[in-house]
Amino acid sequence: MGIGPAASTRRASFMDTLASMTDLQHVHSVNEAVARLCELYDKSCALAREALASGDHDAYRHVVYPKITVHIRQWTPIDRSEPFGYVDQEGRYSAVISKPWLIRDYLIEQLTRLSNNYPCDLYVGQSDERIPPEYIRGTTHIPQDRGNIPRPTLDAVHDGIVDGAWKAFHGKDKPLFHFGPQRFDIACARIEHYTGIEVDTVQKYILFTNYAMHTTEFVKFGLRELAREDSRYTALVLPTGETIHPNDAVLLDVDELTLTSRYQMPRFDLITAGGDGITMINIGVGPSNAKTITDCLAVLRPEAWIMIGHCAGLDGRMRIGDLILGNAYQREDHILDGTVTTSNPIPAIPEIQRMLEAAVEEVYGKDNSLMRTGTVLSTDDRNWEWRTSRDLWEWLRHSTAVAVDMESCTLAANGYRYRIPYGTLLSVSDLPLHAVPKLPAQAQAFYSNSKEAHVMCAVRAVEALAENPERLRTRKLRRTVAEVPFR
């Protein structure tokens, strides 16, 4: 079937668009490079929408992701305290980028550090990797017979760079960024799938919980902050998609809001102008959920994530409501054993530990005996305590664990894996080895008394970190081999 005059006009428009999307071109500054990435990506998306709407599917073959290459002309020693933005040798480092506008500030910061450390040239242009329409907002009319239109493929979704695959680091160009474009896209899609709201408002500091009462306390805090004239926060996004602005917050009470969600992991974004606000997500229970959401959030390169949950205390001197600041992780959750072996130590991140300690002191007072540091043991068995006394003895006799939960070790191990600083602040909800199991009446009383203070400890910690994010720029999560220049 032929293409009519209207379609021919559109085709000419397509060709004009393509003429401006040439192969890799030298750019003269970091800002120009990132602007060019955004421009090329947006033009590809516009081309995709028009090609699908017009039926001119042949034009879709030009819908590709943009690519950036940094040519390090000469390797030189740099300041040994640099946490990232360094390379082991000169050469070409490349990344194919999706949704560059979503991580614009991150890209500018990383490229600036790299170009300040070495003499280098920046090149931006089209890649040869095509964008499936399912990953482009506003696309309709995706035909059954796709022809030139690519499908999303899991063949292009992997963590070979993050996990240090030999092939990923020994090609023509070395990797610049941790993720390929379809890995980035599917992660963003799944964040929206699990949380129910668009990925755009995820903030740089992330709190995880598995209790709706914690998210309710977080919303109360958000409303109070938005009502303040000098607040750094500009909006609060709820799991329903409703956005509350400062003028609204003055008139609202938490009881007037819908905080429940039909989605699996309700998300609450307390936004700042610079994106360094706080996101809280109720991830539900278990290590699988913890891995699922952090696998996805990692592509956005958050500054830190922290678990605030409940745990079983193992020390008979503990009391219900005591706080455990995890400083070691005994991994018996099994979810990441094939990726980060249990022989790999998962270090505590002192920068987060210090902020959490200071926050507990601020919330509870200086003379506080409620908190202790110690090893957290995470298990994939919720009913771990339903064992014989002898089995429990054999299981724990070599352990220094002071608390048992289900998520902390997964969140820490995936933070270690993705080079994202992590922490855990747990509250003791039961003492099953000391005749205080978790039962409904006692649990509800404990929840009522502890929930606000527990949430506020984590909130104050990340607020302090946001004042000076350089504190988190740790070298502790960098690898000896298989490391990319970007944070």
XYZ file of N, CA and C in Angstrom, residues 178-379:
606
model
N 26.950 2.337 34.822
C 26.718 0.988 35.346
C 25.678 0.181 34.579
N 24.824 0.843 33.781
C 23.662 0.163 33.217
C 23.500 0.457 31.735
N 23.027 -0.555 31.009
C 22.629 -0.340 29.633
C 21.256 0.306 29.582
N 20.855 0.807 28.397
C 19.620 1.596 28.320
C 18.347 0.797 28.576
N 18.271 -0.449 28.094
C 17.059 -1.217 28.367
C 17.005 -1.689 29.821
N 18.153 -1.901 30.423
C 18.171 -2.196 31.865
C 17.643 -0.989 32.633
N 18.035 0.208 32.221
C 17.551 1.436 32.844
C 16.038 1.568 32.642
N 15.588 1.317 31.411
C 14.177 1.505 31.098
C 13.273 0.534 31.843
N 13.666 -0.731 31.889
C 12.791 -1.695 32.552
C 12.753 -1.433 34.058
N 13.860 -0.941 34.609
C 13.869 -0.597 36.033
C 12.894 0.546 36.312
N 12.916 1.574 35.476
C 11.986 2.695 35.656
C 10.538 2.224 35.522
N 10.293 1.351 34.538
C 8.933 0.839 34.346
C 8.474 0.042 35.553
N 9.379 -0.711 36.151
C 8.985 -1.527 37.301
C 8.812 -0.700 38.569
N 9.581 0.365 38.706
C 9.331 1.273 39.829
C 7.899 1.784 39.742
N 7.492 2.189 38.550
C 6.130 2.694 38.375
C 5.102 1.573 38.558
N 5.436 0.371 38.111
C 4.531 -0.767 38.258
C 4.297 -1.111 39.727
N 5.377 -1.139 40.512
C 5.237 -1.545 41.908
C 4.727 -0.426 42.810
N 5.092 0.814 42.502
C 4.720 1.916 43.398
C 3.494 2.685 42.921
N 3.162 2.596 41.642
C 1.948 3.205 41.145
C 2.067 4.635 40.681
N 3.228 5.266 40.863
C 3.397 6.653 40.413
C 4.664 6.765 39.573
N 4.696 7.810 38.750
C 5.814 7.949 37.810
C 7.140 8.080 38.539
N 8.177 7.672 37.865
C 9.503 7.600 38.460
C 10.132 8.976 38.678
N 9.616 9.979 37.988
C 10.257 11.295 37.936
C 10.513 11.933 39.294
N 9.674 11.659 40.286
C 9.778 12.366 41.560
C 10.505 11.574 42.645
N 11.093 10.431 42.306
C 11.914 9.720 43.295
C 13.052 10.632 43.730
N 13.277 10.715 45.038
C 14.296 11.608 45.574
C 15.610 10.863 45.824
N 16.641 11.604 46.188
C 17.984 11.027 46.292
C 18.224 10.264 47.589
N 17.362 10.465 48.581
C 17.496 9.763 49.860
C 16.250 8.915 50.063
N 16.451 7.616 50.272
C 15.338 6.675 50.254
C 15.262 5.940 51.588
N 14.060 5.918 52.164
C 13.785 5.172 53.383
C 12.863 4.006 53.040
N 13.219 2.820 53.526
C 12.384 1.648 53.331
C 11.731 1.251 54.655
N 10.500 0.809 54.561
C 9.802 0.278 55.717
C 8.910 -0.853 55.236
N 8.325 -1.607 56.178
C 7.260 -2.529 55.797
C 6.028 -2.330 56.667
N 5.832 -1.076 57.070
C 4.661 -0.751 57.886
C 3.971 0.509 57.364
N 2.643 0.426 57.199
C 1.877 1.600 56.789
C 1.910 2.683 57.857
N 2.056 2.289 59.114
C 2.092 3.307 60.181
C 3.323 4.206 60.021
N 4.415 3.672 59.515
C 5.603 4.495 59.291
C 5.362 5.494 58.159
N 4.707 5.041 57.097
C 4.439 5.974 56.001
C 3.450 7.056 56.441
N 2.521 6.695 57.313
C 1.590 7.707 57.839
C 2.336 8.757 58.645
N 3.267 8.326 59.490
C 4.067 9.287 60.258
C 4.916 10.158 59.335
N 5.401 9.565 58.255
C 6.191 10.324 57.292
C 5.333 11.398 56.619
N 4.096 11.064 56.289
C 3.193 12.049 55.684
C 2.887 13.170 56.675
N 2.683 12.818 57.936
C 2.457 13.858 58.952
C 3.636 14.824 58.994
N 4.847 14.273 58.973
C 6.047 15.113 58.955
C 6.061 15.988 57.703
N 5.744 15.384 56.559
C 5.742 16.131 55.310
C 4.761 17.291 55.327
N 3.590 17.076 55.861
C 2.597 18.148 55.943
C 3.082 19.280 56.846
N 3.679 18.898 57.979
C 4.210 19.931 58.881
C 5.291 20.749 58.185
N 6.166 20.063 57.458
C 7.264 20.758 56.790
C 6.756 21.679 55.679
N 5.824 21.196 54.888
C 5.307 22.016 53.791
C 4.573 23.249 54.306
N 4.013 23.149 55.505
C 3.284 24.286 56.074
C 4.225 25.362 56.620
N 5.508 25.021 56.793
C 6.483 25.993 57.292
C 6.919 26.924 56.169
N 7.083 28.194 56.491
C 7.482 29.172 55.467
C 8.910 28.955 54.979
N 9.791 28.463 55.845
C 11.203 28.322 55.470
C 11.584 26.882 55.141
N 10.609 26.051 54.833
C 10.899 24.651 54.545
C 11.650 24.505 53.231
N 12.551 23.535 53.164
C 13.252 23.255 51.910
C 12.412 22.376 50.982
N 11.330 21.826 51.488
C 10.497 20.927 50.684
C 9.458 21.719 49.895
N 9.182 21.246 48.692
C 8.274 21.982 47.795
C 6.976 21.233 47.511
N 6.929 19.929 47.731
C 5.713 19.166 47.445
C 5.824 17.782 48.064
N 4.675 17.152 48.230
C 4.595 15.771 48.705
C 3.722 15.000 47.734
N 4.286 13.945 47.139
C 3.530 13.113 46.204
C 3.098 11.846 46.920
N 1.805 11.556 46.858
C 1.233 10.379 47.512
C 1.127 9.216 46.536
N 0.923 7.992 47.034
C 0.831 6.823 46.141
C -0.328 6.890 45.159
N -1.305 7.724 45.433
C -2.430 7.906 44.514
C -2.061 8.776 43.318
N -0.898 9.427 43.376
C -0.510 10.388 42.356
C -0.854 11.814 42.732
N -1.623 11.986 43.819
C -1.969 13.332 44.274
C -0.718 14.060 44.754
N -0.572 15.316 44.362
C 0.561 16.126 44.791
C 0.060 17.234 45.709
N 0.679 17.303 46.881
C 0.306 18.314 47.872
C 1.376 19.393 47.877
N 0.957 20.635 47.681
C 1.855 21.779 47.679
C 1.748 22.531 49.004
N 2.690 23.429 49.275
C 2.672 24.133 50.571
C 1.337 24.791 50.904
N 0.717 25.428 49.938
C -0.566 26.075 50.212
C -1.642 25.075 50.627
N -1.575 23.864 50.058
C -2.544 22.824 50.421
C -2.274 22.292 51.824
N -0.990 22.135 52.153
C -0.607 21.484 53.408
C -1.124 22.247 54.624
N -1.206 23.554 54.527
C -1.680 24.370 55.647
C -3.104 23.990 56.025
N -3.889 23.550 55.046
C -5.311 23.296 55.262
C -5.636 21.821 55.485
N -4.647 20.944 55.287
C -4.926 19.508 55.295
C -4.539 18.837 56.597
N -5.267 17.785 56.919
C -4.912 16.883 58.015
C -4.684 15.504 57.408
N -3.815 14.728 58.006
C -3.473 13.428 57.434
C -4.703 12.541 57.279
N -5.696 12.702 58.162
C -6.894 11.861 58.087
C -7.733 12.150 56.843
N -7.495 13.278 56.212
C -8.245 13.641 55.009
C -7.633 13.057 53.742
N -6.480 12.439 53.861
C -5.755 11.958 52.687
C -5.939 10.461 52.495
N -5.857 10.037 51.248
C -5.864 8.607 50.940
C -4.425 8.123 50.866
N -4.026 7.339 51.867
C -2.634 6.877 51.945
C -2.492 5.417 51.535
N -3.622 4.748 51.357
C -3.574 3.363 50.902
C -3.394 3.329 49.390
N -3.014 2.178 48.900
C -2.750 2.057 47.470
C -3.076 0.648 47.020
N -3.532 0.530 45.776
C -3.763 -0.802 45.220
C -2.469 -1.404 44.686
N -1.383 -0.624 44.738
C -0.095 -1.120 44.254
C 0.680 -1.779 45.389
N 1.628 -2.614 45.009
C 2.296 -3.475 45.986
C 3.187 -2.713 46.951
N 3.810 -1.640 46.482
C 4.783 -0.920 47.307
C 4.461 0.577 47.313
N 3.550 1.018 48.153
C 3.187 2.440 48.185
C 4.405 3.333 48.417
N 4.468 4.410 47.627
C 5.640 5.310 47.660
C 5.197 6.731 47.963
N 6.022 7.413 48.759
C 5.745 8.780 49.171
C 7.002 9.606 48.910
N 6.886 10.642 48.088
C 8.042 11.467 47.713
C 7.891 12.862 48.312
N 8.781 13.199 49.240
C 8.828 14.543 49.811
C 9.914 15.298 49.054
N 9.495 16.198 48.190
C 10.340 16.720 47.115
C 11.013 18.021 47.502
N 12.248 18.183 47.017
C 12.942 19.467 47.058
C 13.226 19.907 45.625
N 13.573 21.166 45.484
C 13.858 21.698 44.150
C 15.035 20.977 43.495
N 16.016 20.554 44.295
C 17.190 19.892 43.744
C 17.102 18.384 43.714
N 15.955 17.820 44.105
C 15.805 16.366 44.095
C 16.453 15.669 45.261
N 16.977 16.443 46.256
C 17.646 15.811 47.393
C 16.709 15.697 48.589
N 15.431 15.472 48.294
C 14.454 15.231 49.338
C 14.452 13.773 49.755
N 13.314 13.334 50.292
C 13.223 11.992 50.869
C 12.083 11.227 50.220
N 12.365 10.021 49.802
C 11.345 9.081 49.336
C 11.210 7.974 50.365
N 9.974 7.661 50.758
C 9.736 6.506 51.630
C 8.873 5.505 50.873
N 9.275 4.238 50.939
C 8.553 3.167 50.253
C 8.244 2.054 51.242
N 6.988 1.640 51.265
C 6.598 0.463 52.035
C 6.807 -0.751 51.138
N 7.897 -1.471 51.365
C 8.290 -2.535 50.440
C 7.657 -3.877 50.780
N 6.872 -3.926 51.866
C 6.323 -5.211 52.269
C 7.370 -6.041 52.982
N 7.122 -7.328 53.080
C 7.947 -8.209 53.903
C 8.785 -9.137 53.034
N 10.040 -9.301 53.409
C 10.857 -10.350 52.827
C 11.999 -9.879 51.946
N 13.040 -10.704 51.843
C 14.224 -10.332 51.060
C 13.964 -10.228 49.571
N 13.013 -10.972 49.042
C 12.735 -10.885 47.610
C 12.211 -9.501 47.247
N 11.291 -8.978 48.054
C 10.795 -7.621 47.814
C 11.919 -6.603 47.909
N 12.791 -6.785 48.900
C 13.898 -5.845 49.092
C 14.815 -5.831 47.879
N 15.100 -6.988 47.329
C 15.951 -7.052 46.138
C 15.235 -6.464 44.928
N 13.970 -6.790 44.765
C 13.214 -6.308 43.603
C 13.265 -4.797 43.491
N 12.957 -4.101 44.577
C 12.858 -2.644 44.480
C 14.232 -1.998 44.389
N 15.231 -2.546 45.074
C 16.563 -1.929 44.996
C 17.246 -2.209 43.657
N 16.975 -3.349 43.039
C 17.462 -3.594 41.679
C 17.013 -2.476 40.743
N 15.809 -1.983 40.982
C 15.242 -0.957 40.102
C 15.709 0.442 40.491
N 15.630 0.775 41.771
C 16.008 2.115 42.209
C 17.474 2.426 41.939
N 18.297 1.402 41.865
C 19.737 1.615 41.692
C 20.068 2.392 40.422
N 19.249 2.273 39.382
C 19.576 2.960 38.118
C 19.494 4.475 38.273
N 18.735 4.960 39.258
C 18.584 6.403 39.466
C 19.734 6.977 40.275
N 20.649 6.148 40.745
C 21.837 6.539 41.503
C 21.481 7.396 42.727
N 20.624 6.890 43.622
C 20.343 7.641 44.845
C 21.592 7.805 45.686
N 21.567 8.785 46.574
C 22.721 9.034 47.454
C 22.814 7.984 48.557
N 21.661 7.487 49.030
C 21.673 6.517 50.136
C 20.299 5.894 50.271
N 20.274 4.677 50.851
C 18.993 4.107 51.291
C 19.161 3.478 52.667
N 18.100 3.593 53.453
C 18.130 3.160 54.856
C 16.861 2.380 55.162
N 17.018 1.255 55.859
C 15.883 0.451 56.300
C 15.479 0.860 57.705
N 14.198 1.163 57.890
C 13.669 1.333 59.245
C 12.571 0.290 59.421
N 12.859 -0.713 60.213
C 11.907 -1.797 60.395
C 11.944 -2.308 61.820
N 11.331 -3.458 62.008
C 11.309 -4.092 63.326
C 12.122 -5.370 63.287
N 12.513 -5.830 64.420
C 13.347 -7.020 64.487
C 13.077 -7.763 65.777
N 13.527 -8.988 65.795
C 13.537 -9.767 67.035
C 14.859 -9.528 67.738
N 14.800 -9.164 69.007
C 16.024 -9.010 69.789
C 16.487 -10.350 70.315
N 17.797 -10.568 70.314
C 18.346 -11.855 70.755
C 18.988 -11.795 72.133
N 19.228 -10.619 72.641
C 19.909 -10.432 73.918
C 18.864 -10.257 75.017
N 18.976 -11.057 76.061
C 18.007 -11.011 77.147
C 17.969 -9.695 77.896
N 18.989 -8.865 77.736
C 18.995 -7.556 78.402
C 18.168 -6.524 77.649
N 17.753 -6.854 76.432
C 16.994 -5.909 75.617
C 15.578 -5.747 76.142
N 14.969 -4.650 75.690
C 13.574 -4.374 75.997
C 12.840 -4.056 74.692
N 11.545 -4.276 74.695
C 10.741 -3.907 73.542
C 10.903 -2.406 73.302
N 11.174 -2.032 72.051
C 11.366 -0.637 71.704
C 12.816 -0.215 71.618
N 13.753 -1.062 72.069
C 15.169 -0.737 71.901
C 15.502 -0.607 70.414
N 16.512 0.194 70.127
C 16.925 0.425 68.745
C 18.223 -0.317 68.442
N 18.294 -0.897 67.261
C 19.490 -1.609 66.806
C 20.023 -0.899 65.566
N 21.240 -0.406 65.662
C 21.922 0.191 64.521
C 22.855 -0.873 63.947
N 22.481 -1.418 62.805
C 23.257 -2.521 62.242
C 24.656 -2.087 61.823
N 25.673 -2.770 62.340
C 27.043 -2.471 61.914
C 27.733 -3.683 61.293
N 26.987 -4.786 61.144
C 27.471 -5.968 60.428
C 26.238 -6.751 59.992
N 26.437 -7.609 58.973
C 25.291 -8.274 58.361
C 25.576 -9.764 58.196
N 24.814 -10.585 58.897
C 24.919 -12.037 58.765
C 23.840 -12.481 57.783
N 24.263 -12.824 56.569
C 23.331 -13.038 55.465
C 22.861 -14.488 55.411
N 21.626 -14.688 55.857
C 20.986 -15.993 55.708
C 19.647 -15.833 55.016
N 19.587 -14.801 54.149
C 18.396 -14.564 53.346
C 18.491 -15.247 51.988
N 19.719 -15.566 51.537
C 20.011 -16.391 50.356
C 19.691 -15.731 49.015
N 19.105 -14.562 48.998
C 18.574 -14.006 47.756
C 19.686 -13.515 46.820
N 20.840 -13.133 47.376
C 21.933 -12.616 46.547
C 23.183 -13.489 46.604
N 23.053 -14.685 47.125
C 24.230 -15.536 47.316
C 24.972 -15.820 46.011
N 24.246 -15.918 44.907
C 24.885 -16.217 43.631
C 25.542 -15.024 42.982
N 25.274 -13.834 43.503
C 25.815 -12.600 42.912
C 26.883 -11.977 43.788
N 26.587 -11.844 45.072
C 27.563 -11.370 46.054
C 27.737 -12.507 47.047
N 28.808 -13.254 46.907
C 28.965 -14.453 47.732
C 29.046 -14.076 49.207
N 28.643 -15.011 50.056
C 28.643 -14.739 51.497
C 30.056 -14.592 52.056
N 31.062 -14.975 51.276
C 32.444 -14.762 51.714
C 32.867 -13.307 51.538
N 32.098 -12.527 50.786
C 32.375 -11.103 50.622
C 31.842 -10.341 51.829
N 32.682 -9.666 52.576
C 32.170 -8.894 53.710
C 31.375 -7.688 53.229
N 30.247 -7.436 53.870
C 29.429 -6.261 53.568
C 29.715 -5.240 54.666
N 30.489 -4.205 54.376
C 30.911 -3.287 55.443
C 29.789 -2.335 55.841
N 29.785 -1.934 57.090
C 28.924 -0.815 57.487
C 29.491 0.463 56.864
N 28.631 1.445 56.635
C 29.056 2.723 56.059
C 29.114 3.746 57.189
N 30.318 4.075 57.671
C 30.435 4.937 58.856
C 29.730 6.277 58.705
N 29.727 6.817 57.481
C 29.101 8.120 57.270
C 27.607 8.078 57.608
N 26.962 6.958 57.289
C 25.543 6.805 57.640
C 25.395 6.440 59.107
N 26.292 5.583 59.608
C 26.214 5.198 61.025
C 26.259 6.431 61.931
N 27.195 7.340 61.631
C 27.339 8.526 62.487
C 26.095 9.402 62.449
N 25.498 9.546 61.251
C 24.299 10.375 61.145
C 23.119 9.741 61.870
N 22.996 8.427 61.804
C 21.904 7.761 62.512
C 22.095 7.866 64.028
N 23.329 7.704 64.488
C 23.594 7.857 65.927
C 23.241 9.260 66.400
N 23.654 10.260 65.634
C 23.371 11.647 66.006
C 21.867 11.906 65.993
N 21.160 11.312 65.035
C 19.719 11.516 64.943
C 18.998 10.878 66.126
N 19.432 9.694 66.541
C 18.823 9.054 67.712
C 19.033 9.920 68.947
N 20.235 10.486 69.074
C 20.512 11.377 70.201
C 19.621 12.612 70.160
N 19.403 13.149 68.947
C 18.554 14.334 68.802
C 17.110 14.027 69.174
N 16.611 12.872 68.750
C 15.201 12.539 68.966
C 14.942 12.043 70.383
N 15.840 11.206 70.911
C 15.603 10.567 72.211
C 16.317 11.255 73.371
N 17.277 12.125 73.060
C 18.044 12.774 74.118
C 19.416 12.156 74.268
N 20.335 12.928 74.855
C 21.736 12.496 74.940
C 21.929 11.288 75.841
N 21.203 11.239 76.934
C 21.367 10.122 77.866
C 20.448 8.986 77.434
N 20.832 8.358 76.346
C 19.941 7.366 75.740
C 20.569 5.978 75.833
N 19.887 5.077 76.504
C 20.357 3.697 76.604
C 19.546 2.770 75.719
N 18.680 3.353 74.877
C 17.822 2.528 74.031
C 18.566 1.903 72.865
N 19.649 2.540 72.399
C 20.286 2.105 71.162
C 21.571 1.344 71.410
N 21.770 0.331 70.588
C 23.059 -0.356 70.568
C 23.377 -0.733 69.130
N 24.653 -0.827 68.835
C 25.085 -1.312 67.530
C 25.324 -2.802 67.622
N 25.234 -3.463 66.485
C 25.462 -4.898 66.496
C 25.162 -5.526 65.155
N 25.397 -6.817 65.080
C 25.165 -7.587 63.861
C 23.681 -7.871 63.697
N 23.197 -7.641 62.480
C 21.824 -7.998 62.126
C 21.865 -9.264 61.283
N 21.079 -10.246 61.662
C 20.953 -11.483 60.898
C 19.638 -11.406 60.128
N 19.706 -11.541 58.810
C 18.483 -11.568 58.008
C 18.235 -12.984 57.501
N 16.996 -13.416 57.621
C 16.601 -14.757 57.214
C 15.474 -14.675 56.204
